[in-house]
mmCIF file of C-alpha atoms and ligand atoms in Angstrom:
data_model
loop_
_atom_site.group_PDB
_atom_site.id
_atom_site.type_symbol
_atom_site.label_atom_id
_atom_site.label_comp_id
_atom_site.label_asym_id
_atom_site.label_seq_id
_atom_site.Cartn_x
_atom_site.Cartn_y
_atom_site.Cartn_z
ATOM 1 C CA MET S 202 58.370 -257.597 -87.245
ATOM 2 C CA VAL S 203 57.549 -254.018 -86.249
ATOM 3 C CA ASN S 204 59.829 -251.426 -84.691
ATOM 4 C CA GLU S 205 59.718 -252.192 -80.990
ATOM 5 C CA ARG S 206 59.852 -248.481 -80.178
ATOM 6 C CA LEU S 207 56.191 -248.339 -81.253
ATOM 7 C CA ALA S 208 55.288 -250.234 -78.100
ATOM 8 C CA LEU S 209 56.730 -247.353 -76.066
ATOM 9 C CA LEU S 210 54.250 -244.855 -77.515
ATOM 10 C CA ARG S 211 51.463 -244.362 -75.056
ATOM 11 C CA ASP S 212 47.803 -243.970 -75.878
ATOM 12 C CA TYR S 213 47.032 -240.557 -77.291
ATOM 13 C CA PRO S 214 45.152 -238.333 -74.762
ATOM 14 C CA PHE S 215 41.889 -238.380 -76.742
ATOM 15 C CA ARG S 216 41.780 -242.162 -76.618
ATOM 16 C CA ARG S 217 42.396 -242.091 -72.864
ATOM 17 C CA LEU S 218 39.628 -239.537 -72.519
ATOM 18 C CA ARG S 219 37.245 -241.800 -74.443
ATOM 19 C CA SER S 220 38.024 -244.644 -72.023
ATOM 20 C CA LEU S 221 37.581 -242.378 -69.006
ATOM 21 C CA LEU S 222 34.121 -241.337 -70.162
ATOM 22 C CA SER S 223 32.976 -244.644 -71.596
ATOM 23 C CA GLY S 224 29.727 -245.777 -70.058
ATOM 24 C CA LEU S 225 28.891 -242.273 -68.809
ATOM 25 C CA GLN S 226 25.894 -240.523 -70.349
ATOM 26 C CA ALA S 227 25.809 -236.767 -70.819
ATOM 27 C CA PRO S 228 22.514 -235.349 -69.515
ATOM 28 C CA GLY S 229 19.713 -235.149 -72.087
ATOM 29 C CA GLY S 230 18.137 -231.860 -73.111
ATOM 30 C CA LYS S 231 21.427 -229.964 -73.269
ATOM 31 C CA GLU S 232 23.758 -229.467 -76.194
ATOM 32 C CA GLU S 233 26.945 -231.434 -75.629
ATOM 33 C CA LEU S 234 29.964 -229.137 -75.780
ATOM 34 C CA ILE S 235 33.369 -230.469 -76.772
ATOM 35 C CA MET S 236 35.986 -228.298 -75.075
ATOM 36 C CA SER S 237 38.641 -230.997 -74.885
ATOM 37 C CA ILE S 238 40.191 -230.501 -78.295
ATOM 38 C CA GLY S 239 42.048 -227.467 -79.610
ATOM 39 C CA GLU S 240 40.411 -227.393 -83.010
ATOM 40 C CA PRO S 241 39.620 -223.778 -83.949
ATOM 41 C CA GLN S 242 35.952 -223.264 -84.792
ATOM 42 C CA HIS S 243 36.092 -219.599 -85.864
ATOM 43 C CA PRO S 244 35.507 -219.065 -89.582
ATOM 44 C CA TYR S 245 38.470 -218.854 -91.929
ATOM 45 C CA PRO S 246 38.628 -215.981 -94.424
ATOM 46 C CA ASP S 247 36.363 -216.190 -97.489
ATOM 47 C CA PHE S 248 39.270 -215.776 -99.891
ATOM 48 C CA VAL S 249 40.568 -219.269 -98.986
ATOM 49 C CA LYS S 250 37.958 -220.929 -101.230
ATOM 50 C CA ASP S 251 38.633 -218.541 -104.124
ATOM 51 C CA VAL S 252 42.403 -219.030 -104.025
ATOM 52 C CA LEU S 253 41.956 -222.796 -103.877
ATOM 53 C CA ALA S 254 39.600 -222.723 -106.870
ATOM 54 C CA ASP S 255 41.852 -220.362 -108.853
ATOM 55 C CA ASN S 256 44.795 -222.738 -108.399
ATOM 56 C CA SER S 257 42.986 -226.007 -108.990
ATOM 57 C CA ASP S 258 45.142 -226.798 -112.045
ATOM 58 C CA LEU S 259 47.984 -227.421 -109.567
ATOM 59 C CA TRP S 260 46.313 -230.595 -108.306
ATOM 60 C CA GLY S 261 47.731 -232.072 -111.507
ATOM 61 C CA LYS S 262 51.337 -231.420 -110.517
ATOM 62 C CA TYR S 263 53.708 -232.936 -107.968
ATOM 63 C CA PRO S 264 54.326 -230.304 -105.325
ATOM 64 C CA PRO S 265 57.838 -228.995 -104.659
ATOM 65 C CA THR S 266 59.215 -230.129 -101.255
ATOM 66 C CA PRO S 267 60.407 -226.646 -100.184
ATOM 67 C CA GLY S 268 57.135 -224.980 -101.295
ATOM 68 C CA THR S 269 57.159 -222.061 -103.710
ATOM 69 C CA ALA S 270 59.375 -218.975 -103.821
ATOM 70 C CA GLU S 271 56.203 -216.851 -103.393
ATOM 71 C CA LEU S 272 55.273 -218.637 -100.184
ATOM 72 C CA ARG S 273 58.791 -218.432 -98.727
ATOM 73 C CA ARG S 274 58.825 -214.698 -99.569
ATOM 74 C CA SER S 275 55.426 -214.100 -97.925
ATOM 75 C CA ILE S 276 56.608 -215.934 -94.792
ATOM 76 C CA ALA S 277 59.837 -213.917 -94.677
ATOM 77 C CA ASP S 278 57.849 -210.683 -95.023
ATOM 78 C CA TRP S 279 55.524 -211.795 -92.235
ATOM 79 C CA LEU S 280 58.467 -212.568 -89.924
ATOM 80 C CA ILE S 281 59.957 -209.164 -90.687
ATOM 81 C CA ARG S 282 56.654 -207.400 -89.908
ATOM 82 C CA ARG S 283 55.790 -209.508 -86.876
ATOM 83 C CA TYR S 284 59.150 -209.725 -85.129
ATOM 84 C CA GLY S 285 61.033 -206.737 -86.541
ATOM 85 C CA LEU S 286 63.681 -208.971 -88.130
ATOM 86 C CA GLU S 287 66.077 -207.127 -90.426
ATOM 87 C CA SER S 288 65.104 -207.873 -94.000
ATOM 88 C CA THR S 289 68.690 -208.652 -94.990
ATOM 89 C CA LYS S 290 68.993 -211.175 -92.156
ATOM 90 C CA ILE S 291 66.184 -213.515 -93.113
ATOM 91 C CA ASP S 292 66.750 -215.206 -96.444
ATOM 92 C CA PRO S 293 63.623 -216.952 -97.758
ATOM 93 C CA GLU S 294 65.771 -219.532 -99.523
ATOM 94 C CA ARG S 295 68.135 -220.381 -96.657
ATOM 95 C CA ASN S 296 66.221 -219.660 -93.472
ATOM 96 C CA ILE S 297 62.649 -220.771 -94.260
ATOM 97 C CA LEU S 298 61.039 -224.116 -94.999
ATOM 98 C CA PRO S 299 57.260 -224.491 -95.497
ATOM 99 C CA VAL S 300 55.856 -227.641 -93.870
ATOM 100 C CA ALA S 301 52.568 -229.547 -93.900
ATOM 101 C CA GLY S 302 51.486 -228.297 -90.461
ATOM 102 C CA THR S 303 53.751 -228.101 -87.451
ATOM 103 C CA ARG S 304 52.731 -231.506 -86.106
ATOM 104 C CA GLU S 305 54.597 -233.451 -88.770
ATOM 105 C CA ALA S 306 57.528 -231.022 -88.667
ATOM 106 C CA LEU S 307 57.822 -231.242 -84.874
ATOM 107 C CA PHE S 308 57.895 -234.997 -85.285
ATOM 108 C CA SER S 309 60.465 -235.164 -88.053
ATOM 109 C CA VAL S 310 62.792 -232.593 -86.484
ATOM 110 C CA ALA S 311 63.702 -235.286 -83.936
ATOM 111 C CA LEU S 312 64.753 -237.600 -86.781
ATOM 112 C CA MET S 313 66.817 -234.788 -88.237
ATOM 113 C CA ALA S 314 68.497 -233.845 -84.936
ATOM 114 C CA THR S 315 69.111 -237.175 -83.215
ATOM 115 C CA PRO S 316 72.425 -238.867 -83.921
ATOM 116 C CA GLN S 317 73.124 -242.596 -83.978
ATOM 117 C CA ILE S 318 72.996 -244.253 -80.584
ATOM 118 C CA THR S 319 76.309 -245.532 -79.347
ATOM 119 C CA SER S 320 76.426 -248.347 -76.802
ATOM 120 C CA ASN S 321 76.177 -246.299 -73.621
ATOM 121 C CA ASP S 322 75.459 -242.862 -74.869
ATOM 122 C CA GLN S 323 71.785 -242.550 -75.772
ATOM 123 C CA PRO S 324 70.906 -239.050 -76.993
ATOM 124 C CA THR S 325 68.272 -237.147 -75.025
ATOM 125 C CA VAL S 326 65.413 -234.953 -76.195
ATOM 126 C CA LEU S 327 64.328 -232.358 -73.642
ATOM 127 C CA MET S 328 60.733 -231.222 -73.343
ATOM 128 C CA PRO S 329 58.373 -229.503 -70.923
ATOM 129 C CA ASP S 330 55.939 -231.533 -68.850
ATOM 130 C CA PRO S 331 52.957 -231.262 -69.499
ATOM 131 C CA PHE S 332 53.617 -231.207 -73.225
ATOM 132 C CA TYR S 333 52.243 -231.576 -76.733
ATOM 133 C CA GLN S 334 52.311 -235.348 -77.200
ATOM 134 C CA ILE S 335 54.164 -235.313 -80.497
ATOM 135 C CA TYR S 336 57.374 -234.256 -78.712
ATOM 136 C CA SER S 337 57.679 -237.468 -76.752
ATOM 137 C CA GLY S 338 56.539 -239.721 -79.614
ATOM 138 C CA ALA S 339 59.134 -238.108 -81.863
ATOM 139 C CA ALA S 340 61.893 -238.542 -79.280
ATOM 140 C CA ILE S 341 61.029 -242.214 -78.784
ATOM 141 C CA MET S 342 60.797 -243.026 -82.488
ATOM 142 C CA ALA S 343 64.115 -241.246 -83.110
ATOM 143 C CA GLY S 344 65.733 -243.528 -80.531
ATOM 144 C CA ALA S 345 66.357 -240.791 -77.975
ATOM 145 C CA GLU S 346 65.570 -240.759 -74.273
ATOM 146 C CA PRO S 347 62.782 -238.245 -73.606
ATOM 147 C CA VAL S 348 63.662 -236.007 -70.662
ATOM 148 C CA TYR S 349 60.578 -234.378 -69.152
ATOM 149 C CA ILE S 350 61.160 -231.074 -67.387
ATOM 150 C CA PRO S 351 58.323 -230.436 -64.927
ATOM 151 C CA THR S 352 56.672 -227.061 -65.293
ATOM 152 C CA SER S 353 54.505 -225.523 -62.617
ATOM 153 C CA GLU S 354 53.295 -222.203 -61.307
ATOM 154 C CA LYS S 355 56.715 -221.913 -59.649
ATOM 155 C CA THR S 356 58.574 -222.138 -62.992
ATOM 156 C CA GLY S 357 56.089 -219.793 -64.654
ATOM 157 C CA PHE S 358 54.755 -222.878 -66.474
ATOM 158 C CA LEU S 359 57.872 -222.933 -68.667
ATOM 159 C CA PRO S 360 60.716 -225.438 -68.423
ATOM 160 C CA ASP S 361 63.847 -224.369 -66.616
ATOM 161 C CA LEU S 362 66.772 -226.068 -68.339
ATOM 162 C CA ALA S 363 68.878 -225.439 -65.253
ATOM 163 C CA ASN S 364 66.889 -228.285 -63.658
ATOM 164 C CA VAL S 365 68.254 -230.793 -66.174
ATOM 165 C CA SER S 366 71.301 -232.811 -65.127
ATOM 166 C CA ASN S 367 74.604 -232.054 -66.797
ATOM 167 C CA ASN S 368 74.754 -235.596 -68.125
ATOM 168 C CA GLN S 369 71.344 -235.257 -69.791
ATOM 169 C CA LEU S 370 72.278 -231.865 -71.208
ATOM 170 C CA GLU S 371 75.517 -233.220 -72.619
ATOM 171 C CA ARG S 372 73.619 -236.002 -74.399
ATOM 172 C CA ALA S 373 70.885 -233.642 -75.668
ATOM 173 C CA SER S 374 70.275 -233.536 -79.414
ATOM 174 C CA LEU S 375 67.107 -231.474 -79.242
ATOM 175 C CA ALA S 376 64.956 -229.429 -76.851
ATOM 176 C CA TYR S 377 61.321 -228.563 -77.472
ATOM 177 C CA ILE S 378 59.983 -225.329 -76.028
ATOM 178 C CA CYS S 379 56.368 -224.293 -76.589
ATOM 179 C CA SER S 380 55.515 -220.588 -76.340
ATOM 180 C CA PRO S 381 52.786 -219.685 -75.708
ATOM 181 C CA SER S 382 52.577 -223.119 -74.237
ATOM 182 C CA ASN S 383 49.941 -225.760 -74.659
ATOM 183 C CA PRO S 384 48.310 -226.359 -72.179
ATOM 184 C CA GLN S 385 49.184 -223.484 -69.809
ATOM 185 C CA GLY S 386 49.363 -220.524 -72.192
ATOM 186 C CA ALA S 387 52.672 -219.310 -70.745
ATOM 187 C CA ALA S 388 54.838 -217.207 -73.051
ATOM 188 C CA ALA S 389 58.607 -216.926 -72.765
ATOM 189 C CA THR S 390 60.101 -213.442 -72.494
ATOM 190 C CA LYS S 391 62.926 -212.382 -74.766
ATOM 191 C CA GLU S 392 65.334 -212.902 -71.857
ATOM 192 C CA GLN S 393 64.074 -216.471 -71.332
ATOM 193 C CA PHE S 394 64.511 -217.185 -75.021
ATOM 194 C CA ILE S 395 68.061 -215.875 -74.814
ATOM 195 C CA ARG S 396 68.780 -218.251 -71.928
ATOM 196 C CA TYR S 397 67.368 -221.186 -73.898
ATOM 197 C CA ILE S 398 69.467 -220.232 -76.931
ATOM 198 C CA GLU S 399 72.614 -219.925 -74.821
ATOM 199 C CA MET S 400 72.034 -223.397 -73.399
ATOM 200 C CA ALA S 401 71.412 -224.844 -76.876
ATOM 201 C CA ARG S 402 74.653 -223.374 -78.141
ATOM 202 C CA SER S 403 76.657 -224.264 -75.103
ATOM 203 C CA TYR S 404 75.557 -227.944 -75.195
ATOM 204 C CA ASN S 405 75.116 -227.956 -78.970
ATOM 205 C CA PHE S 406 71.555 -229.188 -79.324
ATOM 206 C CA VAL S 407 68.761 -228.009 -81.615
ATOM 207 C CA LEU S 408 66.313 -225.626 -79.944
ATOM 208 C CA ALA S 409 62.888 -226.260 -81.526
ATOM 209 C CA VAL S 410 60.461 -223.555 -80.442
ATOM 210 C CA ASP S 411 56.831 -224.378 -81.116
ATOM 211 C CA GLU S 412 55.129 -221.016 -81.648
ATOM 212 C CA CYS S 413 51.928 -222.277 -83.247
ATOM 213 C CA TYR S 414 49.781 -220.221 -80.811
ATOM 214 C CA SER S 415 51.871 -217.050 -81.249
ATOM 215 C CA GLU S 416 49.072 -214.961 -82.789
ATOM 216 C CA ILE S 417 46.549 -215.453 -80.002
ATOM 217 C CA TYR S 418 47.469 -213.043 -77.228
ATOM 218 C CA PHE S 419 45.714 -210.540 -75.013
ATOM 219 C CA GLY S 420 48.069 -207.580 -74.655
ATOM 220 C CA ASN S 421 51.176 -206.662 -76.610
ATOM 221 C CA PRO S 422 52.363 -209.091 -79.294
ATOM 222 C CA LEU S 423 54.293 -211.913 -77.640
ATOM 223 C CA PRO S 424 58.015 -212.166 -78.341
ATOM 224 C CA GLY S 425 59.346 -214.962 -80.533
ATOM 225 C CA VAL S 426 62.603 -216.863 -80.495
ATOM 226 C CA LEU S 427 63.814 -215.428 -83.823
ATOM 227 C CA GLU S 428 63.326 -211.952 -82.409
ATOM 228 C CA ALA S 429 65.515 -212.912 -79.440
ATOM 229 C CA CYS S 430 68.124 -214.225 -81.909
ATOM 230 C CA THR S 431 68.515 -210.782 -83.445
ATOM 231 C CA GLN S 432 70.223 -209.661 -80.245
ATOM 232 C CA MET S 433 72.748 -212.477 -80.323
ATOM 233 C CA ASN S 434 75.956 -213.172 -82.170
ATOM 234 C CA GLY S 435 75.638 -216.149 -84.452
ATOM 235 C CA ARG S 436 72.077 -215.059 -85.187
ATOM 236 C CA TYR S 437 69.847 -218.166 -85.640
ATOM 237 C CA LYS S 438 72.527 -220.768 -84.897
ATOM 238 C CA ASN S 439 70.977 -223.918 -83.290
ATOM 239 C CA VAL S 440 67.491 -222.362 -83.410
ATOM 240 C CA LEU S 441 64.343 -223.350 -85.295
ATOM 241 C CA ALA S 442 60.939 -221.670 -84.845
ATOM 242 C CA PHE S 443 57.774 -223.579 -85.823
ATOM 243 C CA HIS S 444 54.709 -221.628 -86.986
ATOM 244 C CA SER S 445 51.312 -222.712 -88.200
ATOM 245 C CA LEU S 446 48.258 -221.394 -90.024
ATOM 246 C CA SER S 447 45.985 -223.767 -88.091
ATOM 247 C CA LYS S 448 45.318 -221.461 -85.131
ATOM 248 C CA ARG S 449 46.320 -218.140 -86.696
ATOM 249 C CA SER S 450 43.946 -218.491 -89.644
ATOM 250 C CA ASN S 451 41.509 -221.202 -88.476
ATOM 251 C CA VAL S 452 42.519 -223.683 -91.164
ATOM 252 C CA PRO S 453 43.645 -226.782 -89.238
ATOM 253 C CA GLY S 454 42.533 -228.881 -92.208
ATOM 254 C CA LEU S 455 44.829 -227.059 -94.634
ATOM 255 C CA ARG S 456 47.905 -228.588 -92.950
ATOM 256 C CA SER S 457 50.226 -225.679 -93.473
ATOM 257 C CA GLY S 458 52.989 -224.060 -91.474
ATOM 258 C CA PHE S 459 56.686 -223.324 -91.663
ATOM 259 C CA VAL S 460 59.992 -223.762 -89.898
ATOM 260 C CA ALA S 461 62.480 -220.882 -89.837
ATOM 261 C CA GLY S 462 65.928 -220.291 -88.418
ATOM 262 C CA ASP S 463 69.447 -221.732 -88.655
ATOM 263 C CA SER S 464 70.337 -222.141 -92.350
ATOM 264 C CA GLU S 465 72.433 -225.276 -91.735
ATOM 265 C CA LEU S 466 69.542 -226.938 -89.939
ATOM 266 C CA ILE S 467 67.065 -225.830 -92.608
ATOM 267 C CA LYS S 468 69.351 -227.411 -95.203
ATOM 268 C CA ALA S 469 69.519 -230.692 -93.289
ATOM 269 C CA PHE S 470 65.768 -230.631 -92.685
ATOM 270 C CA SER S 471 65.075 -230.025 -96.408
ATOM 271 C CA GLN S 472 67.259 -232.987 -97.263
ATOM 272 C CA LEU S 473 65.359 -235.252 -94.851
ATOM 273 C CA ARG S 474 62.047 -234.010 -96.190
ATOM 274 C CA GLN S 475 62.948 -235.058 -99.733
ATOM 275 C CA TYR S 476 62.596 -238.561 -98.327
ATOM 276 C CA THR S 477 59.714 -238.189 -95.872
ATOM 277 C CA GLY S 478 57.597 -236.902 -98.747
ATOM 278 C CA ASN S 479 55.332 -234.476 -96.947
ATOM 279 C CA ALA S 480 55.281 -231.673 -99.507
ATOM 280 C CA SER S 481 52.110 -229.554 -99.570
ATOM 281 C CA PRO S 482 49.978 -229.557 -102.728
ATOM 282 C CA GLY S 483 50.214 -226.509 -105.016
ATOM 283 C CA PRO S 484 46.734 -225.107 -104.237
ATOM 284 C CA VAL S 485 47.553 -225.326 -100.506
ATOM 285 C CA LEU S 486 50.812 -223.429 -101.058
ATOM 286 C CA ALA S 487 48.866 -220.707 -102.897
ATOM 287 C CA VAL S 488 46.329 -220.358 -100.071
ATOM 288 C CA ALA S 489 49.113 -220.288 -97.488
ATOM 289 C CA THR S 490 50.814 -217.450 -99.391
ATOM 290 C CA ALA S 491 47.599 -215.414 -99.360
ATOM 291 C CA LEU S 492 47.034 -216.099 -95.646
ATOM 292 C CA TRP S 493 50.525 -215.033 -94.523
ATOM 293 C CA ASN S 494 50.072 -211.856 -96.601
ATOM 294 C CA ASP S 495 46.854 -210.917 -94.811
ATOM 295 C CA GLU S 496 46.694 -209.662 -91.250
ATOM 296 C CA ASP S 497 43.072 -208.404 -91.129
ATOM 297 C CA HIS S 498 41.559 -211.813 -90.493
ATOM 298 C CA VAL S 499 44.150 -212.498 -87.789
ATOM 299 C CA GLN S 500 43.150 -209.366 -85.917
ATOM 300 C CA ILE S 501 39.475 -210.294 -86.089
ATOM 301 C CA ASN S 502 40.309 -213.774 -84.858
ATOM 302 C CA ARG S 503 42.415 -212.446 -81.962
ATOM 303 C CA ARG S 504 39.651 -210.039 -80.923
ATOM 304 C CA LEU S 505 37.205 -212.935 -80.705
ATOM 305 C CA TYR S 506 39.541 -214.837 -78.387
ATOM 306 C CA GLN S 507 40.096 -211.719 -76.308
ATOM 307 C CA GLU S 508 36.323 -211.357 -75.851
ATOM 308 C CA LYS S 509 35.974 -214.985 -74.837
ATOM 309 C CA PHE S 510 38.768 -214.731 -72.273
ATOM 310 C CA LYS S 511 37.045 -211.635 -70.866
ATOM 311 C CA ASP S 512 33.898 -213.744 -70.527
ATOM 312 C CA ALA S 513 35.959 -216.473 -68.876
ATOM 313 C CA GLU S 514 37.293 -213.959 -66.382
ATOM 314 C CA ASN S 515 33.748 -212.800 -65.605
ATOM 315 C CA LEU S 516 32.374 -216.297 -65.249
ATOM 316 C CA LEU S 517 35.258 -218.128 -63.598
ATOM 317 C CA GLY S 518 37.390 -215.316 -62.160
ATOM 318 C CA LYS S 519 36.268 -216.162 -58.635
ATOM 319 C CA HIS S 520 37.636 -219.679 -58.877
ATOM 320 C CA PRO S 521 40.711 -219.670 -56.608
ATOM 321 C CA HIS S 522 42.999 -220.992 -59.340
ATOM 322 C CA PHE S 523 41.681 -219.091 -62.336
ATOM 323 C CA TYR S 524 44.310 -217.193 -64.298
ATOM 324 C CA LYS S 525 44.324 -215.585 -67.697
ATOM 325 C CA PRO S 526 47.059 -217.059 -69.907
ATOM 326 C CA ASP S 527 49.601 -214.965 -71.837
ATOM 327 C CA GLY S 528 48.392 -216.529 -75.073
ATOM 328 C CA GLY S 529 46.756 -219.475 -76.787
ATOM 329 C CA PHE S 530 43.150 -220.539 -76.351
ATOM 330 C CA TYR S 531 43.133 -222.833 -73.329
ATOM 331 C CA LEU S 532 42.115 -222.409 -69.730
ATOM 332 C CA TRP S 533 44.359 -224.464 -67.467
ATOM 333 C CA LEU S 534 42.370 -224.866 -64.317
ATOM 334 C CA LYS S 535 43.590 -226.421 -61.089
ATOM 335 C CA VAL S 536 40.595 -228.343 -59.826
ATOM 336 C CA GLY S 537 42.011 -231.025 -57.495
ATOM 337 C CA ASP S 538 41.460 -234.337 -59.262
ATOM 338 C CA GLY S 539 41.334 -233.512 -62.975
ATOM 339 C CA GLU S 540 40.051 -236.928 -64.045
ATOM 340 C CA ALA S 541 37.234 -236.932 -61.490
ATOM 341 C CA ILE S 542 36.115 -233.420 -62.480
ATOM 342 C CA THR S 543 36.257 -234.387 -66.159
ATOM 343 C CA ARG S 544 33.842 -237.236 -65.490
ATOM 344 C CA THR S 545 31.541 -234.992 -63.433
ATOM 345 C CA LEU S 546 31.507 -232.274 -66.091
ATOM 346 C CA TRP S 547 30.523 -234.779 -68.747
ATOM 347 C CA LYS S 548 27.936 -236.613 -66.685
ATOM 348 C CA GLU S 549 26.272 -233.594 -65.151
ATOM 349 C CA ALA S 550 26.858 -230.769 -67.604
ATOM 350 C CA GLY S 551 27.532 -232.400 -70.992
ATOM 351 C CA ILE S 552 30.924 -230.652 -71.210
ATOM 352 C CA LYS S 553 33.947 -232.561 -72.419
ATOM 353 C CA VAL S 554 37.316 -231.276 -71.156
ATOM 354 C CA MET S 555 40.791 -232.818 -71.062
ATOM 355 C CA PRO S 556 42.299 -234.051 -67.775
ATOM 356 C CA GLY S 557 45.737 -232.466 -67.352
ATOM 357 C CA LYS S 558 47.146 -235.849 -66.333
ATOM 358 C CA TYR S 559 46.794 -237.105 -69.922
ATOM 359 C CA LEU S 560 49.056 -234.297 -71.127
ATOM 360 C CA SER S 561 51.856 -235.240 -68.713
ATOM 361 C CA ARG S 562 54.376 -238.050 -68.679
ATOM 362 C CA GLU S 563 53.210 -241.271 -67.056
ATOM 363 C CA ASP S 564 55.166 -242.153 -63.974
ATOM 364 C CA GLY S 565 52.755 -241.540 -61.148
ATOM 365 C CA ASP S 566 54.074 -238.035 -60.547
ATOM 366 C CA GLU S 567 52.434 -236.127 -63.375
ATOM 367 C CA PRO S 568 52.436 -232.360 -62.843
ATOM 368 C CA GLY S 569 49.184 -232.085 -64.842
ATOM 369 C CA THR S 570 47.134 -234.341 -62.537
ATOM 370 C CA PRO S 571 45.287 -231.633 -60.581
ATOM 371 C CA TYR S 572 44.323 -229.722 -63.739
ATOM 372 C CA ILE S 573 41.814 -229.740 -66.545
ATOM 373 C CA ARG S 574 42.367 -228.098 -69.923
ATOM 374 C CA VAL S 575 39.422 -226.254 -71.426
ATOM 375 C CA ALA S 576 39.638 -225.178 -75.077
ATOM 376 C CA LEU S 577 37.809 -221.917 -75.817
ATOM 377 C CA VAL S 578 37.481 -222.646 -79.509
ATOM 378 C CA HIS S 579 33.741 -222.347 -80.113
ATOM 379 C CA SER S 580 31.751 -219.203 -80.893
ATOM 380 C CA ARG S 581 31.512 -216.624 -78.119
ATOM 381 C CA ASN S 582 27.960 -217.681 -77.143
ATOM 382 C CA LYS S 583 28.676 -221.369 -77.136
ATOM 383 C CA THR S 584 31.898 -220.877 -75.182
ATOM 384 C CA ALA S 585 30.150 -218.695 -72.592
ATOM 385 C CA GLU S 586 27.455 -221.357 -72.211
ATOM 386 C CA GLY S 587 30.158 -223.975 -71.580
ATOM 387 C CA LEU S 588 31.953 -221.760 -69.085
ATOM 388 C CA ARG S 589 28.705 -221.064 -67.235
ATOM 389 C CA ARG S 590 28.065 -224.790 -66.847
ATOM 390 C CA ILE S 591 31.661 -225.365 -65.680
ATOM 391 C CA ALA S 592 31.417 -222.506 -63.167
ATOM 392 C CA ALA S 593 28.211 -223.989 -61.760
ATOM 393 C CA LEU S 594 29.939 -227.277 -61.005
ATOM 394 C CA LEU S 595 33.344 -226.154 -59.708
HETATM 395 C C1 LIG G 205 51.487 -227.145 -79.017
HETATM 396 C C2 LIG G 205 51.073 -227.563 -80.376
HETATM 397 N N1 LIG G 205 51.994 -227.646 -81.321
HETATM 398 C C3 LIG G 205 51.677 -228.013 -82.576
HETATM 399 C C4 LIG G 205 50.374 -228.317 -82.919
HETATM 400 C C5 LIG G 205 50.097 -228.795 -84.323
HETATM 401 O O1 LIG G 205 49.448 -227.868 -85.082
HETATM 402 P P1 LIG G 205 49.408 -227.993 -86.668
HETATM 403 O O2 LIG G 205 50.015 -229.302 -87.057
HETATM 404 O O3 LIG G 205 47.993 -227.898 -87.030
HETATM 405 O O4 LIG G 205 50.253 -226.867 -87.174
HETATM 406 C C6 LIG G 205 49.366 -228.230 -81.967
HETATM 407 C C7 LIG G 205 47.974 -228.558 -82.333
HETATM 408 O O5 LIG G 205 47.071 -228.620 -81.582
HETATM 409 C C8 LIG G 205 49.719 -227.833 -80.650
HETATM 410 O O6 LIG G 205 48.808 -227.738 -79.689
#
């Protein structure tokens, strides 16, 4: 009665974490600290409430699927400022599509990209391993074969498409790249992006680059895939970049982001989205416009993360496998047995972290197994307290 592909979806990592810790008590007398989930806890800008209130009449209207012209313009202007795109080369109407958070868009892009399955020619969807779980769920539900590309210190924690077999590349409809990556915080260079784009064009698959952590970095602004496109003939052909307000502006509950790139793909995606029905409400579109137009709150937010990573370096820098990521807000710590340490941290320190194994594929050879992921999303004091307790136990 139900789509049998659903049975292929594995338990989401948070459910697995709940099972791992069930029956274990955190110690009394200490605040329990949840560092397993990447939900930003910094405040969002005050103007969010005002813009929502000022646009409350829009709750009474059906929202337009492609958002508003004002929002698409503010996103185009942001891309031009952030990545130095030429203003004549990014058309808000043809190259940009607002979405209700990147999660749903990363899921539905697989439906958009994956062709019908023929008898012996199942399409593939390529993705890094470890990975954001939506990638594999989307591939499975679209009827594709997920191809997991192991990432490690050796690959700079980014997938090397040269490690994928020719047969799998020829069947590829889509490749997900995450930069800076969740969980490792590795950012692709412009040259790496160019290599990914060349592969996408040569094998004719969609390159979906998840850049939802792009605004949290510790040195120079990190490059983006659209920026790399400016150096290439054919401009954005085969390429889609996914951006979000969730981490940039601390509004994960707003559910707002955008997809930008190849105009043919944006057109196809818009058509699909008329049917999937995930348009954002008018007041949300108005807030999103104001947020993309404002950079002050983003700088404040970034500074807070920079301070917390400095604290992390001070508190955990002596750990033999500590490294500071290029971007994002996770520590990816090699600890031996990630599940065992996760249990110990909960039982003895009241700290909840995510075992890296749960972010990898499941075949007994998960590259995330020796790691834990620690989200530095709380206030500076609370985060430092968590890091101190972790340092004491590692
Ligand atoms: C790698 C990655 N991509 C996408 C998302 C989804 O973000 P949102 O749907 O809030 O834009 C997340 C959220 O944690 C993430 O970690």
